[in-house]
Amino acid sequence: MDCIFCKIVNGDIPSKKAYEDEKVLAFYDLEPQAPVHVLIIPKEHISCAAEINGENSAVVAHIFEVAAKVADELGLDGDFRVVTNSGIKAGQTVKHLHFHLLGGRDFTWPPG
Ligand code: 5GP
Ligand code: ZN
């Protein structure tokens, strides 16, 4: 499958890793939108949040556990945002489920 995040998982495209285990990978975003901007992805290809279901949702709980751990390791002290964009209108550009872990600055709400 022609998916850049699958290629990052299998090492065909290099990335700066923040965390890895058998189920998930966390790596630094190429175009950071905050002082800390890490992407956390399932190693299994799931195309977007709209494709999360009872069969594959366990990894999402694990991703949030990893988000808390990475945020702590990077010194965010509990202040961070986790975002996933599902679909073109929401701004999804890479069709492999990913969660943006953003921190190190103030954020506004609502988002644009
Ligand atoms: P989306 O717009 O789909 O929510 O987020 C995709 C993110 O992936 C963007 O923030 C973009 O900068 C990042 N990205 C795209 N290609 C690469 C890549 O090859 N390596 C890394 N580290 N990040 C990437
Ligand atoms: Zn993929």
PDB file of N, CA and C and ligand atoms in Angstrom, residues 1 3-7 45-46 95-96, ligand 2:
ATOM      1  N   MET A   1       0.844  -1.204   0.000  1.00  0.00           N
ATOM      2  CA  MET A   1       0.000   0.000   0.000  1.00  0.00           C
ATOM      3  C   MET A   1       0.875   1.248   0.000  1.00  0.00           C
ATOM      4  N   CYS A   3       1.369   4.194   1.396  1.00  0.00           N
ATOM      5  CA  CYS A   3       1.012   5.040   2.550  1.00  0.00           C
ATOM      6  C   CYS A   3       2.305   5.484   3.221  1.00  0.00           C
ATOM      7  N   ILE A   4       2.511   6.812   3.325  1.00  0.00           N
ATOM      8  CA  ILE A   4       3.792   7.280   3.863  1.00  0.00           C
ATOM      9  C   ILE A   4       3.992   6.885   5.330  1.00  0.00           C
ATOM     10  N   PHE A   5       2.900   6.822   6.100  1.00  0.00           N
ATOM     11  CA  PHE A   5       3.081   6.452   7.505  1.00  0.00           C
ATOM     12  C   PHE A   5       3.356   4.956   7.653  1.00  0.00           C
ATOM     13  N   CYS A   6       2.789   4.114   6.780  1.00  0.00           N
ATOM     14  CA  CYS A   6       3.190   2.698   6.776  1.00  0.00           C
ATOM     15  C   CYS A   6       4.673   2.587   6.426  1.00  0.00           C
ATOM     16  N   LYS A   7       5.129   3.449   5.504  1.00  0.00           N
ATOM     17  CA  LYS A   7       6.558   3.419   5.139  1.00  0.00           C
ATOM     18  C   LYS A   7       7.433   3.884   6.305  1.00  0.00           C
ATOM     19  N   HIS A  45      -2.425  -0.314   9.723  1.00  0.00           N
ATOM     20  CA  HIS A  45      -3.011   0.737   8.898  1.00  0.00           C
ATOM     21  C   HIS A  45      -4.511   0.850   9.159  1.00  0.00           C
ATOM     22  N   ILE A  46      -4.912   1.983   9.751  1.00  0.00           N
ATOM     23  CA  ILE A  46      -6.314   2.385   9.888  1.00  0.00           C
ATOM     24  C   ILE A  46      -6.359   3.743   9.195  1.00  0.00           C
ATOM     25  N   LYS A  95      -3.589   9.718   5.006  1.00  0.00           N
ATOM     26  CA  LYS A  95      -4.709   8.809   5.269  1.00  0.00           C
ATOM     27  C   LYS A  95      -4.276   7.548   6.033  1.00  0.00           C
ATOM     28  N   HIS A  96      -3.597   7.761   7.120  1.00  0.00           N
ATOM     29  CA  HIS A  96      -3.251   6.717   8.092  1.00  0.00           C
ATOM     30  C   HIS A  96      -3.506   7.372   9.446  1.00  0.00           C
TER      31      HIS A  96
HETATM   32 ZN    ZN B   2      -0.655   3.351   6.466  1.00  0.00          ZN
END
